Amino acid sequence: MKSSMSSALIYGLIFAATGVSLPYAGLWFESRGLSGSEIAVILAVPMLARAVTGPMVAIWADGFRLRRTALAWLSLVAALAYGACIYVEGFGLWLVLWFVASTAASSLIPLSDAFTLKLARREGFDFSIPRGVGSVSFIAANVVMGVLLRSESADLILVWAAVVSLLLAAMVLLAPAEPVHEVTDGLRPPRLAGLGQLMSDRRFMTAVLAVSLIQASHAFYYGFSAIAWREQGISTRDVGLLWGFSVAVEVGLLWAFEPWRKRRGIGPMTLLLTGGIAAILRWSALAAAPPLALLWPLQALHALSFAAVYLAAMQLIERLAPPSQATPAQMLYSSLSSGLLIGMATVVSGPLYDDYGVTGYLAMAVMATIGMALAVVFQRMRPESELQLR
C-alpha cells in the first residue's frame, strides 16, 4: 500500500471516531442523567490536562522503534475506554474512562502528523491530501450519526467510537515501518533530551504559542455557536449546514490551495498572519449576531482562521524542530492548541456567554490578536536566511 493512501486511511479512521465522539459525547452523558455542569467537567478535564499528558505521551511514544507502534496502542486504549463507559455507572468512573479515551484519541492526531510529514517529505506527496481525507471523514461521520440517532440509542455513539478505534489499531499495523529515530552507531538520543531542548528554544516556543493562541480562539465558537444561532431563530438544519460548510471549505483549502501555495512558494508566516487576521475579523463580526445571510461568508473564513493556521503550524514545526524531535514538537503544539489554551478558553467561554451572550466572541478576537502579536515577535527573532515573509 502506498504511504499516501495508508496515511489517508489512518486520518480517515481517526476523524471517523472523533467526528462522532466530539460533537455527540455530551448527548451520551446527558442520556445517562448527568447535569450540564457535570458534563462540562468530564469534557474539559482531558483538555486542561493535555499540557501534562501531551509531553508524557510524546516521551512514551519516542521509546518505541517504529512510529506506528504508539498509534496502535493508543487506538486500542481509546477503543477499550470508549466501550467500558457503556458498562459502568457513576460520574467518577465516567470521568476516569473519558479522560483515558479522550487523552488517547487526541494524541493520535499529532503523532499521525509527525508520521505523515516525514513520509510526505521523503516520498514527495502533499501532506494536505491525506489530512483533508480526515476532514471529509469527520463531516461524513457527523452527518451519518446524526441520522442514526433519530431512531437508535445514544449508546451507538460510544459503540461507533470504540469499533472505529479498533479498526484504526489494526490499520496502523499495515502502515509503513517508519522508525522513530535514525539510530547512529546503535545509539538512540535520550528520550527527554528532545523535549527539554524544544521547551528551552525561545523561537520554537514563541512560534508554537502564537499558532496555539489563534487556534484556541475557536473555543467560544466550538462551545456556543450552535446554542447562539438557535436562540437567534436559526433552524437546527441550518446550524448543521453552517458547521458542515465551514469544514467543507477547510477541505477545499487543504486540497486545492495547498498545492498552489507550494508552487508559488508562499511561506508559513503569510499563512499564519492571514489566518490570524481572518480569526479577528470572524470573531468580531460574530459578536454582532449577524443574520443567516452573513453567516455563510463568515463560516468560509474557517478555511483561514483554522486550516491556514494549521498548515502554518505544520510547516513551522517541521522547519524549527530537528527530525529526531518531530514527535515531542507535535505533542507540545497539540498540548497548547488543543489542550491547555483551548481548555482554559472553553472554561472562560461559559460565563462569558451566560453574562454577555455572543459579545463573548470579542474575547476570542483579543486572544487571536495576542497570537498575531507573538507571530510578529517571532518573525523579528528569525535569522535573516530563514522563513522569509511572503
GROMACS .gro file of C-alpha atoms in nm:
model
  390
    1MET     CA    1   0.000   0.000   0.000
    2LYS     CA    2   0.130   0.347  -0.091
    3SER     CA    3   0.232   0.565   0.202
    4SER     CA    4  -0.006   0.843   0.095
    5MET     CA    5  -0.301   0.602   0.086
    6SER     CA    6  -0.203   0.450   0.419
    7SER     CA    7  -0.186   0.794   0.577
    8ALA     CA    8  -0.523   0.890   0.427
    9LEU     CA    9  -0.686   0.577   0.574
   10ILE     CA   10  -0.531   0.648   0.915
   11TYR     CA   11  -0.661   1.005   0.916
   12GLY     CA   12  -0.997   0.887   0.784
   13LEU     CA   13  -1.042   0.644   1.073
   14ILE     CA   14  -0.913   0.888   1.337
   15PHE     CA   15  -1.166   1.150   1.230
   16ALA     CA   16  -1.444   0.897   1.177
   17ALA     CA   17  -1.416   0.834   1.552
   18THR     CA   18  -1.370   1.195   1.666
   19GLY     CA   19  -1.639   1.313   1.424
   20VAL     CA   20  -1.879   1.124   1.649
   21SER     CA   21  -1.718   1.141   1.992
   22LEU     CA   22  -1.655   1.518   1.992
   23PRO     CA   23  -1.998   1.652   1.889
   24TYR     CA   24  -2.210   1.380   2.048
   25ALA     CA   25  -2.031   1.292   2.373
   26GLY     CA   26  -2.238   1.542   2.568
   27LEU     CA   27  -2.555   1.384   2.431
   28TRP     CA   28  -2.448   1.041   2.556
   29PHE     CA   29  -2.366   1.168   2.906
   30GLU     CA   30  -2.695   1.357   2.913
   31SER     CA   31  -2.877   1.031   2.828
   32ARG     CA   32  -2.717   0.883   3.141
   33GLY     CA   33  -2.866   1.157   3.358
   34LEU     CA   34  -2.566   1.387   3.410
   35SER     CA   35  -2.620   1.760   3.451
   36GLY     CA   36  -2.471   2.021   3.222
   37SER     CA   37  -2.205   2.117   3.477
   38GLU     CA   38  -2.105   1.752   3.526
   39ILE     CA   39  -2.078   1.702   3.151
   40ALA     CA   40  -1.866   2.018   3.119
   41VAL     CA   41  -1.621   1.888   3.381
   42ILE     CA   42  -1.587   1.548   3.212
   43LEU     CA   43  -1.521   1.707   2.873
   44ALA     CA   44  -1.289   1.985   2.994
   45VAL     CA   45  -1.058   1.788   3.225
   46PRO     CA   46  -0.874   1.598   2.946
   47MET     CA   47  -0.819   1.924   2.755
   48LEU     CA   48  -0.682   2.105   3.059
   49ALA     CA   49  -0.456   1.812   3.144
   50ARG     CA   50  -0.312   1.792   2.793
   51ALA     CA   51  -0.031   2.030   2.885
   52VAL     CA   52   0.100   1.744   3.101
   53THR     CA   53  -0.033   1.435   2.926
   54GLY     CA   54   0.079   1.553   2.580
   55PRO     CA   55   0.453   1.568   2.662
   56MET     CA   56   0.421   1.246   2.865
   57VAL     CA   57   0.270   1.064   2.567
   58ALA     CA   58   0.542   1.210   2.341
   59ILE     CA   59   0.816   1.075   2.568
   60TRP     CA   60   0.643   0.737   2.583
   61ALA     CA   61   0.590   0.722   2.204
   62ASP     CA   62   0.954   0.810   2.136
   63GLY     CA   63   1.057   0.499   2.328
   64PHE     CA   64   0.933   0.268   2.051
   65ARG     CA   65   1.135   0.165   1.749
   66LEU     CA   66   0.855   0.230   1.497
   67ARG     CA   67   0.614   0.526   1.482
   68ARG     CA   68   0.315   0.303   1.412
   69THR     CA   69   0.351   0.113   1.740
   70ALA     CA   70   0.238   0.401   1.960
   71LEU     CA   71  -0.051   0.473   1.722
   72ALA     CA   72  -0.169   0.113   1.751
   73TRP     CA   73  -0.153   0.111   2.132
   74LEU     CA   74  -0.331   0.445   2.167
   75SER     CA   75  -0.608   0.334   1.930
   76LEU     CA   76  -0.658   0.017   2.132
   77VAL     CA   77  -0.666   0.205   2.463
   78ALA     CA   78  -0.921   0.453   2.324
   79ALA     CA   79  -1.140   0.168   2.199
   80LEU     CA   80  -1.138  -0.009   2.535
   81ALA     CA   81  -1.211   0.310   2.731
   82TYR     CA   82  -1.496   0.413   2.500
   83GLY     CA   83  -1.652   0.070   2.528
   84ALA     CA   84  -1.607   0.048   2.904
   85CYS     CA   85  -1.807   0.369   2.954
   86ILE     CA   86  -2.120   0.183   2.845
   87TYR     CA   87  -2.082  -0.084   3.113
   88VAL     CA   88  -2.015   0.133   3.419
   89GLU     CA   89  -2.226   0.382   3.612
   90GLY     CA   90  -2.137   0.698   3.800
   91PHE     CA   91  -1.974   1.034   3.745
   92GLY     CA   92  -1.637   0.930   3.890
   93LEU     CA   93  -1.595   0.622   3.669
   94TRP     CA   94  -1.707   0.808   3.359
   95LEU     CA   95  -1.466   1.091   3.438
   96VAL     CA   96  -1.172   0.848   3.457
   97LEU     CA   97  -1.267   0.647   3.149
   98TRP     CA   98  -1.340   0.954   2.938
   99PHE     CA   99  -1.010   1.106   3.048
  100VAL     CA  100  -0.831   0.792   2.923
  101ALA     CA  101  -1.030   0.773   2.598
  102SER     CA  102  -1.001   1.142   2.517
  103THR     CA  103  -0.631   1.158   2.602
  104ALA     CA  104  -0.552   0.857   2.383
  105ALA     CA  105  -0.770   0.977   2.094
  106SER     CA  106  -0.637   1.333   2.098
  107SER     CA  107  -0.277   1.205   2.099
  108LEU     CA  108  -0.334   1.019   1.772
  109ILE     CA  109  -0.351   1.338   1.565
  110PRO     CA  110  -0.010   1.492   1.648
  111LEU     CA  111   0.158   1.151   1.627
  112SER     CA  112  -0.004   1.094   1.287
  113ASP     CA  113   0.103   1.442   1.177
  114ALA     CA  114   0.466   1.368   1.265
  115PHE     CA  115   0.441   1.031   1.089
  116THR     CA  116   0.280   1.168   0.771
  117LEU     CA  117   0.501   1.476   0.745
  118LYS     CA  118   0.809   1.254   0.744
  119LEU     CA  119   0.662   1.022   0.480
  120ALA     CA  120   0.549   1.317   0.266
  121ARG     CA  121   0.891   1.480   0.282
  122ARG     CA  122   1.066   1.160   0.180
  123GLU     CA  123   0.822   1.034  -0.084
  124GLY     CA  124   0.708   1.366  -0.230
  125PHE     CA  125   0.332   1.364  -0.177
  126ASP     CA  126   0.135   1.660  -0.038
  127PHE     CA  127   0.067   1.631   0.336
  128SER     CA  128  -0.259   1.823   0.287
  129ILE     CA  129  -0.418   1.545   0.077
  130PRO     CA  130  -0.435   1.268   0.342
  131ARG     CA  131  -0.509   1.528   0.610
  132GLY     CA  132  -0.801   1.653   0.403
  133VAL     CA  133  -0.939   1.299   0.391
  134GLY     CA  134  -0.964   1.323   0.770
  135SER     CA  135  -1.178   1.636   0.747
  136VAL     CA  136  -1.409   1.472   0.492
  137SER     CA  137  -1.439   1.170   0.721
  138PHE     CA  138  -1.527   1.398   1.013
  139ILE     CA  139  -1.816   1.551   0.816
  140ALA     CA  140  -1.943   1.212   0.697
  141ALA     CA  141  -1.932   1.056   1.044
  142ASN     CA  142  -2.104   1.358   1.197
  143VAL     CA  143  -2.388   1.351   0.944
  144VAL     CA  144  -2.435   0.973   0.949
  145MET     CA  145  -2.451   0.962   1.329
  146GLY     CA  146  -2.698   1.250   1.333
  147VAL     CA  147  -2.929   1.049   1.108
  148LEU     CA  148  -2.884   0.725   1.303
  149LEU     CA  149  -2.959   0.889   1.638
  150ARG     CA  150  -3.310   0.973   1.521
  151SER     CA  151  -3.400   0.608   1.577
  152GLU     CA  152  -3.111   0.448   1.765
  153SER     CA  153  -2.998   0.457   2.129
  154ALA     CA  154  -2.734   0.710   2.234
  155ASP     CA  155  -2.512   0.411   2.319
  156LEU     CA  156  -2.443   0.390   1.945
  157ILE     CA  157  -2.218   0.695   1.989
  158LEU     CA  158  -1.966   0.507   2.201
  159VAL     CA  159  -2.009   0.178   2.014
  160TRP     CA  160  -1.917   0.362   1.692
  161ALA     CA  161  -1.614   0.531   1.851
  162ALA     CA  162  -1.493   0.202   2.000
  163VAL     CA  163  -1.534  -0.004   1.682
  164VAL     CA  164  -1.369   0.258   1.459
  165SER     CA  165  -1.080   0.288   1.706
  166LEU     CA  166  -1.032  -0.091   1.691
  167LEU     CA  167  -1.025  -0.074   1.310
  168LEU     CA  168  -0.766   0.202   1.338
  169ALA     CA  169  -0.549  -0.011   1.566
  170ALA     CA  170  -0.549  -0.283   1.302
  171MET     CA  171  -0.498  -0.038   1.014
  172VAL     CA  172  -0.186   0.127   1.155
  173LEU     CA  173  -0.013  -0.210   1.179
  174LEU     CA  174  -0.024  -0.216   0.796
  175ALA     CA  175   0.133   0.130   0.774
  176PRO     CA  176   0.497   0.176   0.663
  177ALA     CA  177   0.753   0.064   0.920
  178GLU     CA  178   0.888   0.416   0.973
  179PRO     CA  179   1.148   0.436   1.253
  180VAL     CA  180   1.103   0.689   1.532
  181HIS     CA  181   1.474   0.770   1.539
  182GLU     CA  182   1.756   0.735   1.297
  183VAL     CA  183   1.985   0.516   1.503
  184THR     CA  184   2.354   0.603   1.475
  185ASP     CA  185   2.619   0.357   1.592
  186GLY     CA  186   2.347   0.160   1.765
  187LEU     CA  187   2.254   0.453   1.989
  188ARG     CA  188   1.928   0.644   2.027
  189PRO     CA  189   1.909   1.001   2.152
  190PRO     CA  190   1.786   1.033   2.513
  191ARG     CA  191   1.407   1.037   2.529
  192LEU     CA  192   1.388   1.352   2.742
  193ALA     CA  193   1.654   1.544   2.554
  194GLY     CA  194   1.437   1.647   2.260
  195LEU     CA  195   1.151   1.770   2.477
  196GLY     CA  196   1.378   1.974   2.703
  197GLN     CA  197   1.562   2.130   2.411
  198LEU     CA  198   1.239   2.234   2.243
  199MET     CA  199   1.093   2.386   2.559
  200SER     CA  200   1.410   2.590   2.611
  201ASP     CA  201   1.412   2.711   2.250
  202ARG     CA  202   1.259   3.062   2.264
  203ARG     CA  203   1.197   3.081   1.891
  204PHE     CA  204   1.023   2.746   1.875
  205MET     CA  205   0.805   2.812   2.179
  206THR     CA  206   0.715   3.165   2.058
  207ALA     CA  207   0.602   3.025   1.722
  208VAL     CA  208   0.404   2.743   1.882
  209LEU     CA  209   0.239   2.977   2.132
  210ALA     CA  210   0.143   3.222   1.855
  211VAL     CA  211  -0.022   2.949   1.648
  212SER     CA  212  -0.186   2.790   1.953
  213LEU     CA  213  -0.347   3.115   2.067
  214ILE     CA  214  -0.511   3.166   1.728
  215GLN     CA  215  -0.629   2.805   1.717
  216ALA     CA  216  -0.757   2.816   2.076
  217SER     CA  217  -0.956   3.132   1.997
  218HIS     CA  218  -1.208   2.896   1.833
  219ALA     CA  219  -1.321   2.780   2.180
  220PHE     CA  220  -1.626   3.009   2.208
  221TYR     CA  221  -1.734   2.912   1.856
  222TYR     CA  222  -1.698   2.538   1.925
  223GLY     CA  223  -1.884   2.557   2.253
  224PHE     CA  224  -2.161   2.810   2.194
  225SER     CA  225  -2.216   2.890   1.826
  226ALA     CA  226  -2.491   2.631   1.785
  227ILE     CA  227  -2.668   2.748   2.101
  228ALA     CA  228  -2.640   3.115   2.000
  229TRP     CA  229  -2.765   3.054   1.648
  230ARG     CA  230  -3.066   2.858   1.772
  231GLU     CA  231  -3.150   3.144   2.010
  232GLN     CA  232  -3.131   3.380   1.711
  233GLY     CA  233  -3.405   3.172   1.549
  234ILE     CA  234  -3.182   2.983   1.305
  235SER     CA  235  -3.311   2.630   1.245
  236THR     CA  236  -3.121   2.323   1.364
  237ARG     CA  237  -3.088   2.218   1.000
  238ASP     CA  238  -2.917   2.545   0.908
  239VAL     CA  239  -2.691   2.521   1.213
  240GLY     CA  240  -2.574   2.180   1.093
  241LEU     CA  241  -2.525   2.312   0.739
  242LEU     CA  242  -2.322   2.607   0.868
  243TRP     CA  243  -2.089   2.374   1.056
  244GLY     CA  244  -2.061   2.136   0.761
  245PHE     CA  245  -1.993   2.426   0.525
  246SER     CA  246  -1.703   2.551   0.738
  247VAL     CA  247  -1.534   2.209   0.732
  248ALA     CA  248  -1.603   2.169   0.359
  249VAL     CA  249  -1.427   2.500   0.291
  250GLU     CA  250  -1.141   2.381   0.510
  251VAL     CA  251  -1.108   2.070   0.292
  252GLY     CA  252  -1.110   2.290  -0.018
  253LEU     CA  253  -0.814   2.485   0.115
  254LEU     CA  254  -0.625   2.169   0.207
  255TRP     CA  255  -0.677   2.005  -0.131
  256ALA     CA  256  -0.686   2.290  -0.380
  257PHE     CA  257  -0.499   2.583  -0.229
  258GLU     CA  258  -0.211   2.397  -0.065
  259PRO     CA  259  -0.058   2.254  -0.387
  260TRP     CA  260  -0.087   2.600  -0.546
  261ARG     CA  261   0.075   2.758  -0.240
  262LYS     CA  262   0.370   2.522  -0.266
  263ARG     CA  263   0.420   2.603  -0.633
  264ARG     CA  264   0.412   2.975  -0.559
  265GLY     CA  265   0.646   2.941  -0.261
  266ILE     CA  266   0.410   3.109  -0.013
  267GLY     CA  267   0.568   3.075   0.330
  268PRO     CA  268   0.423   2.978   0.668
  269MET     CA  269   0.430   3.331   0.808
  270THR     CA  270   0.198   3.454   0.533
  271LEU     CA  271  -0.044   3.173   0.616
  272LEU     CA  272  -0.020   3.242   0.988
  273LEU     CA  273  -0.073   3.618   0.966
  274THR     CA  274  -0.355   3.580   0.712
  275GLY     CA  275  -0.525   3.324   0.932
  276GLY     CA  276  -0.485   3.544   1.238
  277ILE     CA  277  -0.644   3.843   1.062
  278ALA     CA  278  -0.930   3.617   0.947
  279ALA     CA  279  -0.986   3.497   1.305
  280ILE     CA  280  -1.001   3.854   1.439
  281LEU     CA  281  -1.249   3.955   1.169
  282ARG     CA  282  -1.458   3.642   1.215
  283TRP     CA  283  -1.497   3.668   1.592
  284SER     CA  284  -1.554   4.044   1.583
  285ALA     CA  285  -1.832   4.001   1.326
  286LEU     CA  286  -1.997   3.710   1.510
  287ALA     CA  287  -2.005   3.924   1.824
  288ALA     CA  288  -2.260   4.143   1.643
  289ALA     CA  289  -2.505   3.849   1.598
  290PRO     CA  290  -2.522   3.881   1.216
  291PRO     CA  291  -2.818   3.736   1.021
  292LEU     CA  292  -2.803   3.398   0.845
  293ALA     CA  293  -2.710   3.551   0.508
  294LEU     CA  294  -2.387   3.691   0.655
  295LEU     CA  295  -2.301   3.376   0.848
  296TRP     CA  296  -2.210   3.187   0.532
  297PRO     CA  297  -1.915   3.410   0.430
  298LEU     CA  298  -1.808   3.425   0.795
  299GLN     CA  299  -1.806   3.044   0.807
  300ALA     CA  300  -1.595   3.042   0.490
  301LEU     CA  301  -1.327   3.221   0.695
  302HIS     CA  302  -1.276   2.890   0.877
  303ALA     CA  303  -1.052   2.794   0.587
  304LEU     CA  304  -0.817   3.072   0.700
  305SER     CA  305  -0.872   3.100   1.077
  306PHE     CA  306  -0.826   2.724   1.123
  307ALA     CA  307  -0.689   2.544   0.815
  308ALA     CA  308  -0.435   2.806   0.706
  309VAL     CA  309  -0.309   2.843   1.062
  310TYR     CA  310  -0.289   2.464   1.096
  311LEU     CA  311  -0.081   2.436   0.778
  312ALA     CA  312   0.142   2.718   0.900
  313ALA     CA  313   0.192   2.529   1.226
  314MET     CA  314   0.292   2.210   1.043
  315GLN     CA  315   0.546   2.398   0.831
  316LEU     CA  316   0.691   2.592   1.123
  317ILE     CA  317   0.727   2.282   1.339
  318GLU     CA  318   0.890   2.092   1.054
  319ARG     CA  319   1.139   2.374   0.994
  320LEU     CA  320   1.216   2.463   1.355
  321ALA     CA  321   1.237   2.116   1.511
  322PRO     CA  322   1.503   1.862   1.408
  323PRO     CA  323   1.363   1.538   1.258
  324SER     CA  324   1.466   1.349   1.573
  325GLN     CA  325   1.237   1.577   1.777
  326ALA     CA  326   0.931   1.557   1.550
  327THR     CA  327   0.714   1.370   1.799
  328PRO     CA  328   0.772   1.595   2.104
  329ALA     CA  329   0.739   1.902   1.879
  330GLN     CA  330   0.396   1.793   1.757
  331MET     CA  331   0.289   1.699   2.109
  332LEU     CA  332   0.393   2.037   2.254
  333TYR     CA  333   0.190   2.212   1.986
  334SER     CA  334  -0.109   1.985   2.044
  335SER     CA  335  -0.083   2.025   2.423
  336LEU     CA  336  -0.119   2.401   2.389
  337SER     CA  337  -0.351   2.447   2.089
  338SER     CA  338  -0.597   2.164   2.154
  339GLY     CA  339  -0.520   2.122   2.522
  340LEU     CA  340  -0.432   2.379   2.784
  341LEU     CA  341  -0.518   2.700   2.597
  342ILE     CA  342  -0.842   2.585   2.438
  343GLY     CA  343  -0.940   2.417   2.765
  344MET     CA  344  -0.893   2.742   2.956
  345ALA     CA  345  -1.072   2.936   2.683
  346THR     CA  346  -1.361   2.687   2.695
  347VAL     CA  347  -1.394   2.723   3.072
  348VAL     CA  348  -1.399   3.104   3.038
  349SER     CA  349  -1.644   3.092   2.745
  350GLY     CA  350  -1.926   2.953   2.960
  351PRO     CA  351  -1.952   3.250   3.197
  352LEU     CA  352  -1.889   3.489   2.907
  353TYR     CA  353  -2.187   3.350   2.719
  354ASP     CA  354  -2.407   3.347   3.028
  355ASP     CA  355  -2.329   3.711   3.108
  356TYR     CA  356  -2.271   3.869   2.767
  357GLY     CA  357  -2.413   3.636   2.502
  358VAL     CA  358  -2.242   3.649   2.163
  359THR     CA  359  -2.045   3.955   2.271
  360GLY     CA  360  -1.818   3.698   2.433
  361TYR     CA  361  -1.671   3.640   2.087
  362LEU     CA  362  -1.477   3.963   2.140
  363ALA     CA  363  -1.263   3.786   2.400
  364MET     CA  364  -1.168   3.537   2.129
  365ALA     CA  365  -1.079   3.826   1.897
  366VAL     CA  366  -0.845   3.957   2.169
  367MET     CA  367  -0.693   3.609   2.204
  368ALA     CA  368  -0.628   3.590   1.829
  369THR     CA  369  -0.476   3.941   1.838
  370ILE     CA  370  -0.229   3.833   2.105
  371GLY     CA  371  -0.138   3.535   1.886
  372MET     CA  372  -0.080   3.772   1.595
  373ALA     CA  373   0.143   3.992   1.810
  374LEU     CA  374   0.353   3.691   1.908
  375ALA     CA  375   0.378   3.591   1.542
  376VAL     CA  376   0.528   3.932   1.467
  377VAL     CA  377   0.768   3.892   1.760
  378PHE     CA  378   0.872   3.551   1.625
  379GLN     CA  379   0.924   3.693   1.276
  380ARG     CA  380   1.164   3.951   1.419
  381MET     CA  381   1.353   3.679   1.607
  382ARG     CA  382   1.431   3.473   1.296
  383PRO     CA  383   1.767   3.460   1.122
  384GLU     CA  384   1.758   3.662   0.802
  385SER     CA  385   1.811   3.348   0.592
  386GLU     CA  386   1.510   3.167   0.736
  387LEU     CA  387   1.133   3.184   0.699
  388GLN     CA  388   1.107   3.483   0.468
  389LEU     CA  389   0.769   3.656   0.494
  390ARG     CA  390   0.590   3.631   0.159
   0.00000   0.00000   0.00000
